[in-house]
PDB file of C-alpha atoms in Angstrom:
ATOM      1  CA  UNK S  63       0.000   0.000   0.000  1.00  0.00           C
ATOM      2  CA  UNK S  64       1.148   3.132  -0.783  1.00  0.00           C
ATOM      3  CA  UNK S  65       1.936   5.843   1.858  1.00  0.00           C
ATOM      4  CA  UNK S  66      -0.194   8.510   2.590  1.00  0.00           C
ATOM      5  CA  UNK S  67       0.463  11.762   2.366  1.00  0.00           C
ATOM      6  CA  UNK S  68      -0.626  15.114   3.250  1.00  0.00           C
ATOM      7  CA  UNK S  69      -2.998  16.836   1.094  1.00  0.00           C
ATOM      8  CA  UNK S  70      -3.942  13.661  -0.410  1.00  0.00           C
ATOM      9  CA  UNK S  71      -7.261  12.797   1.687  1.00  0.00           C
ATOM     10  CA  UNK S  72      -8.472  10.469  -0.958  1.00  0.00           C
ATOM     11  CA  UNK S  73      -5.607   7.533   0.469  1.00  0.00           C
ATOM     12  CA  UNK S  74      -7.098   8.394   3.974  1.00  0.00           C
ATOM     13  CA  UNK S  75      -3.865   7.667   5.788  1.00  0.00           C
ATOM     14  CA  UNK S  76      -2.078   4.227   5.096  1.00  0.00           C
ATOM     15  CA  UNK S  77      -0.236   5.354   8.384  1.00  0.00           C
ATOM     16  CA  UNK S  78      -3.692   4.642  10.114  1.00  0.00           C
ATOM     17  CA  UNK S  79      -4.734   1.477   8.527  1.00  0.00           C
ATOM     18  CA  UNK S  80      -7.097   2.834   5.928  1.00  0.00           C
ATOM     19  CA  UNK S  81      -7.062   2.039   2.338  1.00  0.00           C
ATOM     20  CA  UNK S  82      -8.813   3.705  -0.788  1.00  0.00           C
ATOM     21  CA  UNK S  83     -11.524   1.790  -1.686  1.00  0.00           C
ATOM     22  CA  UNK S  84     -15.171   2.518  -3.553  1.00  0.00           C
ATOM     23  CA  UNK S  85     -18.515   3.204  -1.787  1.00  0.00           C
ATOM     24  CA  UNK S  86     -20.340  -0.296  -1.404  1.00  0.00           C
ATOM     25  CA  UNK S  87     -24.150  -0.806   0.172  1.00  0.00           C
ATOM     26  CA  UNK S  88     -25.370  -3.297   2.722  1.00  0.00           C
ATOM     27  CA  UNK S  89     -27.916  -5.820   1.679  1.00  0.00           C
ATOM     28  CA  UNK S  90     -28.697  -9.470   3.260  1.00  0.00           C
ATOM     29  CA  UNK S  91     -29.140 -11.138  -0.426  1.00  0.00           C
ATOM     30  CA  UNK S  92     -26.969 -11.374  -3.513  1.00  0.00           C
ATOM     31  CA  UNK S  93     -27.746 -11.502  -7.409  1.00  0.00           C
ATOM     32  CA  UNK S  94     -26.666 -14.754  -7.178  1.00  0.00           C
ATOM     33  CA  UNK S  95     -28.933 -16.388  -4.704  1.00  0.00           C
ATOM     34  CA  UNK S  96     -32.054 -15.049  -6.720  1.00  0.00           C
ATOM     35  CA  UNK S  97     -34.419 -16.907  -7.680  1.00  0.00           C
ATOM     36  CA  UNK S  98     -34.837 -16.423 -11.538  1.00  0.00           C
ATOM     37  CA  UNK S  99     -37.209 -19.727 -12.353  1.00  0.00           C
ATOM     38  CA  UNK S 100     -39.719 -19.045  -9.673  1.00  0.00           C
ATOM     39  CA  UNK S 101     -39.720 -21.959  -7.561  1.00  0.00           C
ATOM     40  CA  UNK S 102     -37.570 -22.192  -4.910  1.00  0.00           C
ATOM     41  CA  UNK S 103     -36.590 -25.110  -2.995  1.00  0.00           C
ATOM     42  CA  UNK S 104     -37.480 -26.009   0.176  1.00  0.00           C
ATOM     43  CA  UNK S 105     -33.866 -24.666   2.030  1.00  0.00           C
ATOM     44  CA  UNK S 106     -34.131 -21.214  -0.263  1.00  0.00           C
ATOM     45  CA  UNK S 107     -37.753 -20.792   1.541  1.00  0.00           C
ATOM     46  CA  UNK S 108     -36.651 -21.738   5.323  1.00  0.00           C
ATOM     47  CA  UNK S 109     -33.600 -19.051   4.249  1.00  0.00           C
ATOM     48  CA  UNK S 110     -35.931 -16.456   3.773  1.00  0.00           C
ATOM     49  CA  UNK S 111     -38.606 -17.526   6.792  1.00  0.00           C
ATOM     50  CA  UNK S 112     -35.239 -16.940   8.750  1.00  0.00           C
ATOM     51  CA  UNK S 113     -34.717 -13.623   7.606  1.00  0.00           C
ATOM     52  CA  UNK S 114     -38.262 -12.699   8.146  1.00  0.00           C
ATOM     53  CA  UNK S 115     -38.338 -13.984  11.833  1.00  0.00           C
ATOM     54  CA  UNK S 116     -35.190 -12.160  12.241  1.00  0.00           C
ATOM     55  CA  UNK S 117     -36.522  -8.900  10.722  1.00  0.00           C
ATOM     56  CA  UNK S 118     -39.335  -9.384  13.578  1.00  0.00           C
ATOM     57  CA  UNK S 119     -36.700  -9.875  16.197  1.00  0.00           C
ATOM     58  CA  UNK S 120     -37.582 -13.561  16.770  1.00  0.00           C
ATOM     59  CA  UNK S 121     -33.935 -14.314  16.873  1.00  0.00           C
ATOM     60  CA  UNK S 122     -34.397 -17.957  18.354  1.00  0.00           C
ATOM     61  CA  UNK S 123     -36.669 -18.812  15.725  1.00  0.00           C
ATOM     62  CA  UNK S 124     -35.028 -17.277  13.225  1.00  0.00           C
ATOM     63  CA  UNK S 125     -31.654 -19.316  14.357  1.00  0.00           C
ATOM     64  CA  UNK S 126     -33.754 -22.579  14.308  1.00  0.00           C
ATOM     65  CA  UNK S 127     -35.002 -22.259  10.643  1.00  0.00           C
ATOM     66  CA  UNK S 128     -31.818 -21.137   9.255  1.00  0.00           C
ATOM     67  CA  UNK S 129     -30.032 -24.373  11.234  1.00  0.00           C
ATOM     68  CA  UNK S 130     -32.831 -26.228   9.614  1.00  0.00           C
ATOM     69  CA  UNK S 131     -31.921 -24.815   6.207  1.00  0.00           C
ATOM     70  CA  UNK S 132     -28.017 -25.180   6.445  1.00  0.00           C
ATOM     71  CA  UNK S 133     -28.738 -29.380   7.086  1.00  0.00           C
ATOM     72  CA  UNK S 134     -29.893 -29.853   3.970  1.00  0.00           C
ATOM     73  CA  UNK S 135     -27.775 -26.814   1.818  1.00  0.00           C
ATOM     74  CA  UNK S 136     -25.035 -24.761   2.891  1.00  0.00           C
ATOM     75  CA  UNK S 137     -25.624 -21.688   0.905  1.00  0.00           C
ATOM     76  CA  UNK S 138     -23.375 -18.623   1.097  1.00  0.00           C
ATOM     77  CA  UNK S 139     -26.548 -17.284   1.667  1.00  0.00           C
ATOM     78  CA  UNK S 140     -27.918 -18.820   4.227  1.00  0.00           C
ATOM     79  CA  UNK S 141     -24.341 -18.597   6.114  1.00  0.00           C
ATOM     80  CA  UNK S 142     -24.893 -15.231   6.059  1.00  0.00           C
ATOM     81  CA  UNK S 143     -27.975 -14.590   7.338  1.00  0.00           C
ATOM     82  CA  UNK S 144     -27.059 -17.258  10.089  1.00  0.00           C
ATOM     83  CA  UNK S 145     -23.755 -14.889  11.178  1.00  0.00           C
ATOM     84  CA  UNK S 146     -26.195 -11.557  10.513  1.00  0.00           C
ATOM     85  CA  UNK S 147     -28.474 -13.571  12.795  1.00  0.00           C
ATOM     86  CA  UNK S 148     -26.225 -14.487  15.897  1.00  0.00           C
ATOM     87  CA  UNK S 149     -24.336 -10.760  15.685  1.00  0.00           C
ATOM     88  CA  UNK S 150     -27.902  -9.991  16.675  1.00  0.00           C
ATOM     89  CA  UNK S 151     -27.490 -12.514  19.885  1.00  0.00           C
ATOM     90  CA  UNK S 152     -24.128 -11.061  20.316  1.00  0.00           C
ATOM     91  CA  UNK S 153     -22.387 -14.164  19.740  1.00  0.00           C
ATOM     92  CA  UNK S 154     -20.151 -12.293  18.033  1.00  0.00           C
ATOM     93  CA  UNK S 155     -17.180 -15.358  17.802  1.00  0.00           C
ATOM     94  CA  UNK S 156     -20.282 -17.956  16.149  1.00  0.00           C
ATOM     95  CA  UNK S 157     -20.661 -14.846  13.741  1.00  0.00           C
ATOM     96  CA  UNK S 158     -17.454 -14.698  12.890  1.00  0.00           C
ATOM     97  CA  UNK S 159     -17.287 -18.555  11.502  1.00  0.00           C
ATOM     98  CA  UNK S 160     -20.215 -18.143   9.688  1.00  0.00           C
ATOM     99  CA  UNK S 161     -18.945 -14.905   8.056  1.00  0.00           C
ATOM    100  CA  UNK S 162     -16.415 -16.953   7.122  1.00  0.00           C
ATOM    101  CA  UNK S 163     -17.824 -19.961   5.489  1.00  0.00           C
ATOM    102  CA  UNK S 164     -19.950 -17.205   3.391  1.00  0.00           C
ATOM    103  CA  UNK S 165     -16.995 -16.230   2.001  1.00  0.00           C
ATOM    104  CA  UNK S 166     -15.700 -19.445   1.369  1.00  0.00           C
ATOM    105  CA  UNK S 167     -18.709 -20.339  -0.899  1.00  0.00           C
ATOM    106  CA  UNK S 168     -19.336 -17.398  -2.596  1.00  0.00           C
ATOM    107  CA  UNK S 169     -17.048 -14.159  -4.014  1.00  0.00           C
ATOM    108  CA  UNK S 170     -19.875 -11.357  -2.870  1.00  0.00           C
ATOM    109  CA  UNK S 171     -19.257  -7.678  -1.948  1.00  0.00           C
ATOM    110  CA  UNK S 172     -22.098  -7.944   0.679  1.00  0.00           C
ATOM    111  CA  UNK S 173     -20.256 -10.262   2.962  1.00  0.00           C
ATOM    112  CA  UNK S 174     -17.016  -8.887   3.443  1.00  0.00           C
ATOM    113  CA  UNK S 175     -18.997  -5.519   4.608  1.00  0.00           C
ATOM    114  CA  UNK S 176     -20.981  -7.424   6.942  1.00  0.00           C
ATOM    115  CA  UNK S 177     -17.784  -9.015   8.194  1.00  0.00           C
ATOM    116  CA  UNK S 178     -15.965  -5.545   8.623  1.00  0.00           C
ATOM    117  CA  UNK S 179     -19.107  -4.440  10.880  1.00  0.00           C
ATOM    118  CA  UNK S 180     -18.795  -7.451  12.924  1.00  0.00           C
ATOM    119  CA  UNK S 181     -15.414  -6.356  13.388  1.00  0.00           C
ATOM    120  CA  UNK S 182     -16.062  -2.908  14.535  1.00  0.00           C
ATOM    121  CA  UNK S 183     -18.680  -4.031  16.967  1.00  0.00           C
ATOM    122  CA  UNK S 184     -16.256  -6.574  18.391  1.00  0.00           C
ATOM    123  CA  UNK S 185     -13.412  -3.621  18.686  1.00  0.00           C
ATOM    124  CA  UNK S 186     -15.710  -1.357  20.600  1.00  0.00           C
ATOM    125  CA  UNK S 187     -17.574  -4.071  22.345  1.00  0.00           C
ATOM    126  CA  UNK S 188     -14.996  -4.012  24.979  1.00  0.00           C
ATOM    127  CA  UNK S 189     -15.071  -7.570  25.384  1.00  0.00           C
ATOM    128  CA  UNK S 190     -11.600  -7.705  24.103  1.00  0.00           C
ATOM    129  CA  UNK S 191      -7.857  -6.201  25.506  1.00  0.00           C
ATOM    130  CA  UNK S 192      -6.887  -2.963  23.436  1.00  0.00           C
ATOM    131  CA  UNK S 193      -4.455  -4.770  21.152  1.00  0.00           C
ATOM    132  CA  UNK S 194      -7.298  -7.137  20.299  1.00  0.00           C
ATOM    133  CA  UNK S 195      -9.583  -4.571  19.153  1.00  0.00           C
ATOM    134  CA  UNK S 196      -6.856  -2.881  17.109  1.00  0.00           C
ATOM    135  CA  UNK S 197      -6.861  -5.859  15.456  1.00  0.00           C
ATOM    136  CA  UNK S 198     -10.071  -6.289  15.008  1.00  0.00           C
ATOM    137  CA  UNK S 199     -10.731  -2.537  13.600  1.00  0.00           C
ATOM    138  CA  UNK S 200      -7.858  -2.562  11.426  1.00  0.00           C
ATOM    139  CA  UNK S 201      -9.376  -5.756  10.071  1.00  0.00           C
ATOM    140  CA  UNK S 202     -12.312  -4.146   9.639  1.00  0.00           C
ATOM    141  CA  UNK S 203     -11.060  -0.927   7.866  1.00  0.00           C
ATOM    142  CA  UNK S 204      -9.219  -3.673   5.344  1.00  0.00           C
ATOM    143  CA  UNK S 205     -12.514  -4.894   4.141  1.00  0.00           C
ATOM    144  CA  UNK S 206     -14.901  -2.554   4.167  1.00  0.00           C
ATOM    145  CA  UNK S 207     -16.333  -0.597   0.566  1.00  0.00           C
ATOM    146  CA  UNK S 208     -18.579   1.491   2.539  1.00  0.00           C
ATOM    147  CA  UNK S 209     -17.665   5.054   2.571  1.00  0.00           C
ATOM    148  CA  UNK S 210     -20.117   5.739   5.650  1.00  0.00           C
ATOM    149  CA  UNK S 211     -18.812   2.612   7.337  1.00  0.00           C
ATOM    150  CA  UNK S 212     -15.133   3.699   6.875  1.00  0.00           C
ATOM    151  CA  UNK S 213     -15.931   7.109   8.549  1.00  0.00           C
ATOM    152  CA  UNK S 214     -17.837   5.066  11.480  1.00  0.00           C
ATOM    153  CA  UNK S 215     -14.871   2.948  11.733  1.00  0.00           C
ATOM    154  CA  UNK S 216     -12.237   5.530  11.896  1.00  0.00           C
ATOM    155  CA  UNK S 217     -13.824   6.972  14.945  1.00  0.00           C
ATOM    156  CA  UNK S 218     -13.480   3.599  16.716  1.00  0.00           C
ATOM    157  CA  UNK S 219     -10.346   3.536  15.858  1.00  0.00           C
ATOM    158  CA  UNK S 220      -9.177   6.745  17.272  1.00  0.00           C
ATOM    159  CA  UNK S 221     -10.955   5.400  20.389  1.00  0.00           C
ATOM    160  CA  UNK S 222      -8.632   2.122  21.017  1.00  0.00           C
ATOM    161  CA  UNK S 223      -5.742   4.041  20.217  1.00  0.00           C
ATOM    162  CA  UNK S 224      -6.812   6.516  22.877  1.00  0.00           C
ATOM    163  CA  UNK S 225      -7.343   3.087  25.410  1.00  0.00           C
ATOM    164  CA  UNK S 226      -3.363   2.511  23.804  1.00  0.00           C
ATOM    165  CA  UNK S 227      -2.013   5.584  24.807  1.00  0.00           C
ATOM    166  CA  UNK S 228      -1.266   6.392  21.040  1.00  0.00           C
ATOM    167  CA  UNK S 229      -2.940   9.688  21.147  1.00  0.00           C
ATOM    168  CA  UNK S 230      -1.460  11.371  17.943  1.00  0.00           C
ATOM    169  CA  UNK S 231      -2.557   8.083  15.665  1.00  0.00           C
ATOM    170  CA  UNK S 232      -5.852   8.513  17.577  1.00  0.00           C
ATOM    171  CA  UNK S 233      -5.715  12.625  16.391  1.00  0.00           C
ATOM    172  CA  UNK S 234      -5.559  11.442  12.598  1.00  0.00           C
ATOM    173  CA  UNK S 235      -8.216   8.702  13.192  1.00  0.00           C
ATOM    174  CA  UNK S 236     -10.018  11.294  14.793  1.00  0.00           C
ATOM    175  CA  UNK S 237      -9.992  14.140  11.998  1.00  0.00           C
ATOM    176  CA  UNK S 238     -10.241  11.757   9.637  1.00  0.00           C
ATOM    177  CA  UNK S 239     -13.493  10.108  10.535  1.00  0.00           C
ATOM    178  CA  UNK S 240     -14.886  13.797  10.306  1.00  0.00           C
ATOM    179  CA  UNK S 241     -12.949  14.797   7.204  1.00  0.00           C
ATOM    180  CA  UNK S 242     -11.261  17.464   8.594  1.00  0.00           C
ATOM    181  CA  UNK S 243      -8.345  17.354   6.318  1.00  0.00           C
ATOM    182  CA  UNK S 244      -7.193  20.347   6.703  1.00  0.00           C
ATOM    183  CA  UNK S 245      -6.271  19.930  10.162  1.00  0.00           C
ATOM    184  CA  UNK S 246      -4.650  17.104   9.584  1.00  0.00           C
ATOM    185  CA  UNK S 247      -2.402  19.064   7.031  1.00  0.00           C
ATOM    186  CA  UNK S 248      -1.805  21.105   9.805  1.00  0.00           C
ATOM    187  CA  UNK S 249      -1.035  18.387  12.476  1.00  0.00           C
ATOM    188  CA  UNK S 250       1.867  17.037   9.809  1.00  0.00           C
ATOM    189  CA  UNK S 251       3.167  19.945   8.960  1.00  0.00           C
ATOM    190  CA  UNK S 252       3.874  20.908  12.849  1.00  0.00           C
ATOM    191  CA  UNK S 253       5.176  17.637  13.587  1.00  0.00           C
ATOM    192  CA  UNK S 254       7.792  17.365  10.650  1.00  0.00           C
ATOM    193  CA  UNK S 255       9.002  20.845  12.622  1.00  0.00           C
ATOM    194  CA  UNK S 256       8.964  19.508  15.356  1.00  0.00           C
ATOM    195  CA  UNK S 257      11.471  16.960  14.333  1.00  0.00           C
ATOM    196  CA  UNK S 258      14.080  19.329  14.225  1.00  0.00           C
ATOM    197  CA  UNK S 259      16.527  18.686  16.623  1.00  0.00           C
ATOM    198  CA  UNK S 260      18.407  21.970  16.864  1.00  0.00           C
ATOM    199  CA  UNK S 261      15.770  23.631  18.445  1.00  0.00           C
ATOM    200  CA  UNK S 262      14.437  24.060  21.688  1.00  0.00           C
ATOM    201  CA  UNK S 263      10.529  23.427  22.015  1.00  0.00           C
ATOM    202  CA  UNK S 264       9.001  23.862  25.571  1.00  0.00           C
ATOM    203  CA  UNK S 265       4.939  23.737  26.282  1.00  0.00           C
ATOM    204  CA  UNK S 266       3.367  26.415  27.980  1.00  0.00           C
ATOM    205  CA  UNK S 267       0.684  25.363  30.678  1.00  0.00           C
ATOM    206  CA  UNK S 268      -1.559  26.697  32.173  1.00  0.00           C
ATOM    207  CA  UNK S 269      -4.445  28.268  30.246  1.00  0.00           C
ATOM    208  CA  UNK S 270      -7.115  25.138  30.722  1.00  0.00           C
ATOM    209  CA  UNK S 271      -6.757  24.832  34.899  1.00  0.00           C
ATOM    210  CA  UNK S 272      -5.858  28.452  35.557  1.00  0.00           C
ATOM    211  CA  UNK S 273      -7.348  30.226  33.393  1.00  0.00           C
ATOM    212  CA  UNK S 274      -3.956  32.241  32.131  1.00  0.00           C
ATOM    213  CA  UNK S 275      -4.301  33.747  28.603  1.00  0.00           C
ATOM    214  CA  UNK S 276      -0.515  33.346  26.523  1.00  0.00           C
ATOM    215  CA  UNK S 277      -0.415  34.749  23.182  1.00  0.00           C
ATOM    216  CA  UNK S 278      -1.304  32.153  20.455  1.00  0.00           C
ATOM    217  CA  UNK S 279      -0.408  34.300  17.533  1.00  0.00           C
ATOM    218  CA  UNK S 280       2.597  32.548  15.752  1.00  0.00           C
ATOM    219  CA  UNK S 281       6.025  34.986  16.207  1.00  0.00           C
ATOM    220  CA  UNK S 282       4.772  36.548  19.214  1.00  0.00           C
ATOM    221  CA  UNK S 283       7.610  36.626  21.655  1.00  0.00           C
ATOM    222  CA  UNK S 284       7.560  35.712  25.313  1.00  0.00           C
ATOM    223  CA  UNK S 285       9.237  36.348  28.337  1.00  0.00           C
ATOM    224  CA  UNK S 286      11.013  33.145  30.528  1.00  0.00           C
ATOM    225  CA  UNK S 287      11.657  33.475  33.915  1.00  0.00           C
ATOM    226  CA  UNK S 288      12.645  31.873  36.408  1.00  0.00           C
ATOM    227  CA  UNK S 289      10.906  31.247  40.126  1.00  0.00           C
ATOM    228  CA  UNK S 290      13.140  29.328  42.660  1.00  0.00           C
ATOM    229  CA  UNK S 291      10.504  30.235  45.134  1.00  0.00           C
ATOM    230  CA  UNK S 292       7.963  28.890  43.862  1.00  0.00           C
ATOM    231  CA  UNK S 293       6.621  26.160  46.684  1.00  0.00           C
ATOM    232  CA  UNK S 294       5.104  23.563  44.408  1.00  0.00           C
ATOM    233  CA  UNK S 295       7.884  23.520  41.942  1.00  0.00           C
ATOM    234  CA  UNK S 296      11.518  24.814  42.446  1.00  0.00           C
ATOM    235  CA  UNK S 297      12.224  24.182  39.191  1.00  0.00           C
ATOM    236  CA  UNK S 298       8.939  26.491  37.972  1.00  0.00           C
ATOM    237  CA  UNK S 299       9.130  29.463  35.223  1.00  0.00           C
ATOM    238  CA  UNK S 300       6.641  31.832  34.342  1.00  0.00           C
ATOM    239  CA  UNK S 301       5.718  32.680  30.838  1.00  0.00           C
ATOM    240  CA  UNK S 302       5.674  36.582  30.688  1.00  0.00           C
ATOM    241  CA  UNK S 303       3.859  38.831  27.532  1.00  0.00           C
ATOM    242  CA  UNK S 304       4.169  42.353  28.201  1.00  0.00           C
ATOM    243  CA  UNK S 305       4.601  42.566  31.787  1.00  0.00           C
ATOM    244  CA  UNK S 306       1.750  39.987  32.923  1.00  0.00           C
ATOM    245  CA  UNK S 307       2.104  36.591  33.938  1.00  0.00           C
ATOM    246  CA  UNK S 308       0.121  34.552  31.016  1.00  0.00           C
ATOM    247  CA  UNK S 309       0.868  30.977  32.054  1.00  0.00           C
ATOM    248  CA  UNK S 310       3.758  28.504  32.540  1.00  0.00           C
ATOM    249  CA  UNK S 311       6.743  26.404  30.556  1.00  0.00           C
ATOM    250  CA  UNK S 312       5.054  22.944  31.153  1.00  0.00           C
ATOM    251  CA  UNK S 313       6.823  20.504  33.718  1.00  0.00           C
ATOM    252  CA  UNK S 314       4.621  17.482  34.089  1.00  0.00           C
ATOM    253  CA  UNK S 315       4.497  14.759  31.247  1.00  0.00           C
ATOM    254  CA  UNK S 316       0.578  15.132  30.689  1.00  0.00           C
ATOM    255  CA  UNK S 317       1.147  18.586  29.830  1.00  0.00           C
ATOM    256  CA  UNK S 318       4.484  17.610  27.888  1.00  0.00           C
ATOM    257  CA  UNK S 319       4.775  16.533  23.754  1.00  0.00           C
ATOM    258  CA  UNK S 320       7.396  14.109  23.113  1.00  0.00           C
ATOM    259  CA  UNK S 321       9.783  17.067  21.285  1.00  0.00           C
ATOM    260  CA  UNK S 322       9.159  19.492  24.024  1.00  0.00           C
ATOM    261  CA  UNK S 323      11.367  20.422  26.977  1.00  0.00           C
ATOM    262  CA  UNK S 324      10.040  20.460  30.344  1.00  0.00           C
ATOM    263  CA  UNK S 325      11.019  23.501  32.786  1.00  0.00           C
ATOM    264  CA  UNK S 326      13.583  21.217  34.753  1.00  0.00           C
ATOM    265  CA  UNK S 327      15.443  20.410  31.205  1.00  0.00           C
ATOM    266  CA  UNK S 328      15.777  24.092  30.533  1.00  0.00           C
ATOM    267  CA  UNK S 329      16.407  25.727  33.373  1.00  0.00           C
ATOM    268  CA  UNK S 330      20.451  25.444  33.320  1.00  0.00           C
ATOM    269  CA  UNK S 331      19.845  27.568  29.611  1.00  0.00           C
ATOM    270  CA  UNK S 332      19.782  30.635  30.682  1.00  0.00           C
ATOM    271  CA  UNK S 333      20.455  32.620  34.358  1.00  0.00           C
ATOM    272  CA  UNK S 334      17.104  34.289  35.106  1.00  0.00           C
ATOM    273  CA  UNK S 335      15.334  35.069  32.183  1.00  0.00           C
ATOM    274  CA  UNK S 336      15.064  34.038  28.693  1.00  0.00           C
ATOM    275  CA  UNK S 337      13.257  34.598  25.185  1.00  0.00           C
ATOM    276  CA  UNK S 338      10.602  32.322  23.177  1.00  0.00           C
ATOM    277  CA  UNK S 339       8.841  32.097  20.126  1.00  0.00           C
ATOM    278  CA  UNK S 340       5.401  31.188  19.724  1.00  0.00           C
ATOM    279  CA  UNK S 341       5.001  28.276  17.264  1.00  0.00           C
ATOM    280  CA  UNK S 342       1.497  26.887  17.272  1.00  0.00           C
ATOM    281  CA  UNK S 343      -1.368  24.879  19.348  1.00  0.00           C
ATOM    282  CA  UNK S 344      -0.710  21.243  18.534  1.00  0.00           C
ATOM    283  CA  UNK S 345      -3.172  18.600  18.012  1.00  0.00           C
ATOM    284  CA  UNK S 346      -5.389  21.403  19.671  1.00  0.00           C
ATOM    285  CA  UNK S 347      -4.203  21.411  22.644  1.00  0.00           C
ATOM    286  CA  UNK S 348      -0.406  22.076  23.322  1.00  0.00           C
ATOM    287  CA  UNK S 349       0.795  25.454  22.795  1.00  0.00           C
ATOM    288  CA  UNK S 350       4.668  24.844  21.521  1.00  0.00           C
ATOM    289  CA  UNK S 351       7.189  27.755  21.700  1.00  0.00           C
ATOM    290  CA  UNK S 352      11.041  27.394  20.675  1.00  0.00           C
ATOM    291  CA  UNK S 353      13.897  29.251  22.759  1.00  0.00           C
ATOM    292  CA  UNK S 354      15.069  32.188  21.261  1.00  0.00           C
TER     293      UNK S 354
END
């Protein structure tokens, strides 16, 4: 698969799991299975007096006739229904095997759909650990040809990568699923600068619990400075903007990125004060600055 790349929604991230594939509907029957001569035998009619219980939510029924109809034919059909039939039960592992023998008998696009949404269900079921339900919606995401489906699956995604602690995959997944493309432009473009190593990025903390207001506006300088007093944190500096106090270099990892320097790593920089740079608010939430 080829690598995605920014500005190029239509491969919808290969570095998420998703690949470009046509709009596809969801239907219980295929051209195949028709009936074209009019008389149909006697497992085609316990197939469909299965799907009708089931459409009435008489799943036990429903599972008897199509059992009934499987003994005497195993249609890709009727395996079908039977898996549509026991998702419903949430057995979603007798599902699965009956997914599977559909597509063993028959080369259908309905099938593999229904499969992917068995596979979504199972990765947000919770039944499973994390790295199970990756699986599982990455699977899903590999079959699907539904467009709609693809979105709906995305924003699982983003959901068990949240449970993983892989919050910047879970971003893309996120933005993604509501095809906000730009901001995903946006969220590649700051982290390929971030990447630079010769610079010195710090967060700046402080605006969500405390209610400080730092300058956003990219170039906008800032004042460092150091607070020795300080009795939570020894180690603490204030972010400065003309005089008032508008926040602080982070100095806990939940309020850290990766790239960024906390106040402890930067505070044998400079003696009291020192200068930085406004960059940008990543992934929405981080305000990044670089020493100056």
């Amino acid at each position: 698969m080829d690598e995605w790349h920014v500005g190029d929604p239509a491969d919808w991230g290969d570095s998420v799991g998703v690949p470009d594939i046509p709009y596809m509907g969801y239907l219980q029957d295929d051209d195949d299975e028709k009936d074209f001569h009019h008389h149909k035998t006697y497992s085609q009619r316990l197939v469909d007096e299965a799907w009708r219980l089931r459409q009435d939510c008489m799943l036990d029924e429903a599972l008897d006739k199509i059992n009934k109809s499987l003994e005497t034919c195993g249609s890709g059909r009727a395996y079908n229904i039977k898996a549509i039939i026991l998702e419903d039960m949430g057995d979603y592992e007798g599902a699965l095997y009956n997914y599977k023998q559909a597509l063993q008998r028959k080369h259908s696009p309905i099938v593999p759909d229904n499969l992917a949404r068995l596979y979504n269900r199972m990765a947000e079921s919770g039944k499973y650990s994390k790295e199970k339900s990756l699986d599982y919606i990455n699977k899903a995401l590999n079959l699907t040809k539904d467009e709609s489906d693809r979105l709906e699956f995305l924003a699982t995604k983003s959901d068990v990568l949240k449970d993983l602690g892989r919050h910047r995959e879970a971003y893309v997944c996120n933005k993604l699923s509501n095809k906000q493309f730009n901001l995903v432009d946006e969220f590649e473009t700051q982290s390929k600068i971030l990447q630079n190593t010769d610079d010195t990025f710090i967060c700046i903390t402080g605006r969500k619990f405390y209610g400080y207001s730092a300058p956003t506006r990219k170039g906008t300088v800032i004042d460092l400075i150091k607070e020795p007093e300080n009795q939570h944190d020894p180690d603490a500096i204030r972010v400065e903007y003309n005089g008032d106090s508008v926040g602080y270099v982070a100095n806990a990892n939940f309020t850290l990125i990766d790239e960024a320097s906390s106040a402890s790593d930067i505070k044998g920089l400079f003696e009291d004060k020192a200068k930085a740079e406004i960059l940008f608010i990543y992934m929405e939430e981080h305000l990044v600055a670089r020493l100056i």
